[in-house]
Short mmCIF file of C-alpha atoms in Angstrom, two decimals:
data_model
loop_
_atom_site.label_atom_id
_atom_site.label_comp_id
_atom_site.label_asym_id
_atom_site.label_seq_id
_atom_site.Cartn_x
_atom_site.Cartn_y
_atom_site.Cartn_z
CA UNK G 1 40.17 -41.28 22.60
CA UNK G 2 39.04 -37.91 24.03
CA UNK G 3 36.38 -39.26 26.37
CA UNK G 4 34.78 -36.98 28.93
CA UNK G 5 32.55 -38.28 31.69
CA UNK G 6 30.12 -36.49 33.96
CA UNK G 7 28.58 -37.56 37.21
CA UNK G 8 25.78 -37.73 38.09
CA UNK G 9 23.86 -38.03 34.84
CA UNK G 10 20.73 -36.77 36.53
CA UNK G 11 19.88 -35.39 39.94
CA UNK G 12 16.77 -34.17 41.72
CA UNK G 13 17.24 -31.93 44.72
CA UNK G 14 15.16 -29.73 46.96
CA UNK G 15 15.20 -25.98 46.78
CA UNK G 16 17.92 -24.49 48.97
CA UNK G 17 20.29 -27.43 48.82
CA UNK G 18 23.60 -27.61 46.96
CA UNK G 19 24.52 -30.01 44.19
CA UNK G 20 27.97 -30.94 42.94
CA UNK G 21 28.57 -32.13 39.38
CA UNK G 22 31.87 -33.73 38.37
CA UNK G 23 33.49 -33.62 34.97
CA UNK G 24 36.42 -35.88 34.15
CA UNK G 25 38.60 -36.28 31.09
CA UNK G 26 39.28 -40.01 31.04
CA UNK G 27 42.07 -40.47 28.54
CA UNK G 28 43.68 -37.09 28.16
CA UNK G 29 44.79 -34.13 30.21
CA UNK G 30 42.51 -31.15 29.85
CA UNK G 31 44.20 -27.87 30.54
CA UNK G 32 40.90 -26.09 30.02
CA UNK G 33 37.40 -27.19 30.89
CA UNK G 34 34.14 -25.44 30.12
CA UNK G 35 30.73 -25.51 31.73
CA UNK G 36 27.59 -24.94 29.69
CA UNK G 37 23.92 -25.01 30.43
CA UNK G 38 21.21 -25.78 27.95
CA UNK G 39 17.50 -25.06 28.28
CA UNK G 40 15.02 -27.12 26.27
CA UNK G 41 15.19 -26.49 22.54
CA UNK G 42 17.94 -23.92 22.97
CA UNK G 43 21.61 -23.94 22.18
CA UNK G 44 24.43 -24.31 24.65
CA UNK G 45 25.22 -21.25 26.73
CA UNK G 46 28.73 -20.97 28.11
CA UNK G 47 28.73 -20.38 31.85
CA UNK G 48 32.41 -20.38 32.70
CA UNK G 49 35.86 -21.43 31.60
CA UNK G 50 38.26 -23.04 34.02
CA UNK G 51 41.96 -23.60 33.69
CA UNK G 52 43.68 -26.10 35.93
CA UNK G 53 45.01 -24.48 39.05
CA UNK G 54 43.48 -21.06 38.52
CA UNK G 55 40.17 -19.35 39.16
CA UNK G 56 37.37 -19.84 36.70
CA UNK G 57 36.37 -17.08 34.30
CA UNK G 58 32.62 -16.55 34.37
CA UNK G 59 30.50 -15.26 31.51
CA UNK G 60 28.51 -12.11 32.00
CA UNK G 61 25.35 -12.72 33.98
CA UNK G 62 26.56 -15.92 35.64
CA UNK G 63 26.82 -15.60 39.43
CA UNK G 64 30.18 -16.91 40.56
CA UNK G 65 29.02 -17.33 44.15
CA UNK G 66 26.13 -19.47 43.02
CA UNK G 67 27.97 -21.63 40.52
CA UNK G 68 31.23 -22.62 42.16
CA UNK G 69 33.80 -24.13 39.83
CA UNK G 70 36.92 -25.95 40.91
CA UNK G 71 39.49 -27.33 38.48
CA UNK G 72 41.83 -29.05 40.88
CA UNK G 73 43.62 -31.33 38.44
CA UNK G 74 44.17 -31.80 34.72
CA UNK G 75 41.44 -34.42 34.62
CA UNK G 76 38.77 -33.13 36.99
CA UNK G 77 36.58 -30.08 37.22
CA UNK G 78 33.56 -29.69 39.48
CA UNK G 79 30.56 -27.40 39.33
CA UNK G 80 28.63 -26.81 42.54
CA UNK G 81 25.21 -25.23 42.28
CA UNK G 82 24.71 -23.62 45.68
CA UNK G 83 21.32 -22.92 47.24
CA UNK G 84 19.58 -24.30 44.19
CA UNK G 85 16.27 -22.87 43.04
CA UNK G 86 13.74 -24.28 40.56
CA UNK G 87 14.96 -21.83 37.90
CA UNK G 88 18.38 -23.53 38.10
CA UNK G 89 16.79 -26.68 36.67
CA UNK G 90 18.57 -27.29 33.40
CA UNK G 91 20.89 -29.55 31.48
CA UNK G 92 24.50 -28.87 32.50
CA UNK G 93 27.24 -29.99 30.13
CA UNK G 94 30.98 -29.84 30.58
CA UNK G 95 33.60 -30.00 27.89
CA UNK G 96 37.36 -30.35 27.88
CA UNK G 97 40.06 -29.10 25.59
CA UNK G 98 43.66 -30.16 25.21
CA UNK G 99 46.41 -27.58 25.34
CA UNK G 100 46.95 -25.92 21.98
CA UNK G 101 43.79 -27.41 20.44
CA UNK G 102 40.53 -25.74 19.48
CA UNK G 103 38.07 -28.62 19.53
CA UNK G 104 36.21 -29.40 22.69
CA UNK G 105 34.97 -32.81 23.73
CA UNK G 106 31.74 -32.89 25.66
CA UNK G 107 30.62 -34.94 28.59
CA UNK G 108 27.22 -36.64 28.45
CA UNK G 109 25.59 -33.90 30.53
CA UNK G 110 23.78 -33.75 33.86
CA UNK G 111 20.05 -33.14 34.08
CA UNK G 112 19.34 -31.11 37.24
CA UNK G 113 15.81 -30.77 38.53
CA UNK G 114 15.20 -28.58 41.57
CA UNK G 115 11.87 -29.08 43.29
CA UNK F 1 29.16 -8.80 18.99
CA UNK F 2 30.32 -12.24 17.92
CA UNK F 3 27.57 -14.36 16.41
CA UNK F 4 26.98 -17.63 14.64
CA UNK F 5 23.81 -18.09 12.60
CA UNK F 6 22.56 -21.43 11.38
CA UNK F 7 19.90 -22.10 8.79
CA UNK F 8 17.44 -23.56 8.44
CA UNK F 9 16.37 -23.91 12.07
CA UNK F 10 14.57 -27.13 11.26
CA UNK F 11 14.31 -29.45 8.33
CA UNK F 12 12.22 -32.53 7.58
CA UNK F 13 13.36 -34.90 4.84
CA UNK F 14 12.82 -38.49 3.77
CA UNK F 15 15.37 -41.26 3.93
CA UNK F 16 17.72 -41.13 1.00
CA UNK F 17 17.50 -37.37 0.55
CA UNK F 18 20.57 -35.16 0.57
CA UNK F 19 20.60 -32.17 2.91
CA UNK F 20 22.76 -29.09 3.25
CA UNK F 21 23.00 -27.23 6.53
CA UNK F 22 24.33 -23.71 6.63
CA UNK F 23 26.39 -21.80 9.15
CA UNK F 24 27.49 -18.19 8.84
CA UNK F 25 29.54 -16.30 11.38
CA UNK F 26 30.91 -12.97 12.47
CA UNK F 27 33.55 -13.70 15.06
CA UNK F 28 36.65 -11.78 16.07
CA UNK F 29 39.96 -13.64 16.07
CA UNK F 30 38.55 -16.60 14.18
CA UNK F 31 40.45 -19.79 14.91
CA UNK F 32 38.30 -22.65 13.67
CA UNK F 33 34.75 -23.75 12.92
CA UNK F 34 33.36 -26.93 14.38
CA UNK F 35 30.30 -29.05 13.67
CA UNK F 36 28.64 -31.16 16.33
CA UNK F 37 25.72 -33.59 16.31
CA UNK F 38 23.44 -33.53 19.33
CA UNK F 39 20.91 -36.26 19.91
CA UNK F 40 19.39 -36.72 23.32
CA UNK F 41 22.48 -35.93 25.31
CA UNK F 42 25.60 -33.83 24.86
CA UNK F 43 27.06 -32.91 21.46
CA UNK F 44 29.40 -35.27 19.68
CA UNK F 45 32.21 -33.88 17.59
CA UNK F 46 31.95 -34.20 13.80
CA UNK F 47 34.42 -31.90 12.10
CA UNK F 48 36.83 -29.07 12.73
CA UNK F 49 37.63 -26.72 9.85
CA UNK F 50 40.40 -24.17 9.85
CA UNK F 51 41.28 -23.67 6.18
CA UNK F 52 39.10 -22.44 3.35
CA UNK F 53 38.13 -24.70 0.51
CA UNK F 54 39.35 -27.98 1.96
CA UNK F 55 36.52 -30.47 2.27
CA UNK F 56 36.42 -32.73 5.27
CA UNK F 57 34.60 -36.01 4.80
CA UNK F 58 33.43 -38.77 7.07
CA UNK F 59 31.22 -41.37 5.45
CA UNK F 60 28.06 -39.66 4.20
CA UNK F 61 28.91 -36.40 5.94
CA UNK F 62 31.11 -33.70 4.52
CA UNK F 63 31.83 -30.09 5.33
CA UNK F 64 33.65 -27.15 3.86
CA UNK F 65 34.59 -23.68 5.05
CA UNK F 66 34.70 -20.39 3.17
CA UNK F 67 36.66 -17.89 5.24
CA UNK F 68 36.22 -15.12 2.72
CA UNK F 69 32.42 -15.30 2.80
CA UNK F 70 32.38 -16.39 6.47
CA UNK F 71 30.29 -19.51 6.17
CA UNK F 72 30.38 -23.25 6.24
CA UNK F 73 28.09 -25.98 5.01
CA UNK F 74 27.50 -29.48 6.29
CA UNK F 75 26.25 -31.97 3.72
CA UNK F 76 24.63 -35.27 4.49
CA UNK F 77 23.97 -37.60 1.58
CA UNK F 78 21.62 -40.59 1.51
CA UNK F 79 20.13 -39.58 4.84
CA UNK F 80 19.02 -42.23 7.31
CA UNK F 81 16.64 -42.02 10.27
CA UNK F 82 19.68 -42.23 12.53
CA UNK F 83 20.82 -38.87 11.19
CA UNK F 84 17.89 -37.22 12.97
CA UNK F 85 19.44 -34.83 15.48
CA UNK F 86 20.26 -31.21 16.13
CA UNK F 87 23.38 -30.16 14.27
CA UNK F 88 25.34 -27.43 16.01
CA UNK F 89 27.85 -25.14 14.41
CA UNK F 90 30.38 -23.48 16.71
CA UNK F 91 33.20 -21.06 16.04
CA UNK F 92 36.30 -20.76 18.14
CA UNK F 93 37.24 -17.11 18.46
CA UNK F 94 37.45 -14.10 20.73
CA UNK F 95 40.33 -13.47 23.04
CA UNK F 96 40.20 -16.92 24.67
CA UNK F 97 39.29 -19.11 21.73
CA UNK F 98 36.03 -20.12 23.36
CA UNK F 99 33.27 -21.68 21.29
CA UNK F 100 30.37 -19.52 20.16
CA UNK F 101 27.43 -21.72 19.22
CA UNK F 102 24.69 -21.24 16.71
CA UNK F 103 21.14 -22.19 17.67
CA UNK F 104 21.37 -25.41 15.74
CA UNK F 105 19.46 -27.02 12.88
CA UNK F 106 17.00 -29.71 13.88
CA UNK F 107 17.02 -32.40 11.21
CA UNK F 108 14.25 -34.99 11.12
CA UNK F 109 14.61 -37.85 8.68
CA UNK F 110 11.37 -39.73 7.99
CA UNK F 111 11.41 -43.37 6.88
#
């Protein structure tokens, strides 16, 4: 149980284009989903927290207009990187949490490369 | 500022050795401490600890929390090459219960 999927697993895009990453909880309903990014050899950095049906809460320093998060249902959250730049190249990981629980279950991650 | 500190940052051992990974924290509104294993992709959940002094065990891995001294340890006995990974410690705290991650301990197990 507690399986989270992400799509795509890797994507290469050109500078200036937008990329959408999907995060799905496959066998449970996730009231809260989280988006992290991870640079090589560094730990996970929380970007934003999203609760189903409400606006995402962004961490300090994360541009909400650049990283658009939509949590339309209890099983799906999307992250759209708008007008991507090479410095946005990173490993993006989502996680999901059940209501009333503390542990988060992570998706397999999406490797984004912006050329 | 909330923080989670792991030590050592990296560790190289031989198969069969026993290792202890450390995690200390200073987090407001502590809720739980979690251990994850990260290989090439996203972290996989190992343990969640909420109470002091109660050991959690899964095969060769075990973990315990000390809420008075604000630390946890993760033990791996009879290590195998498949245990090679980055082990992340995270604490759920703050106003929202979000996870605050340590930098991880990179464990390399040599045959």
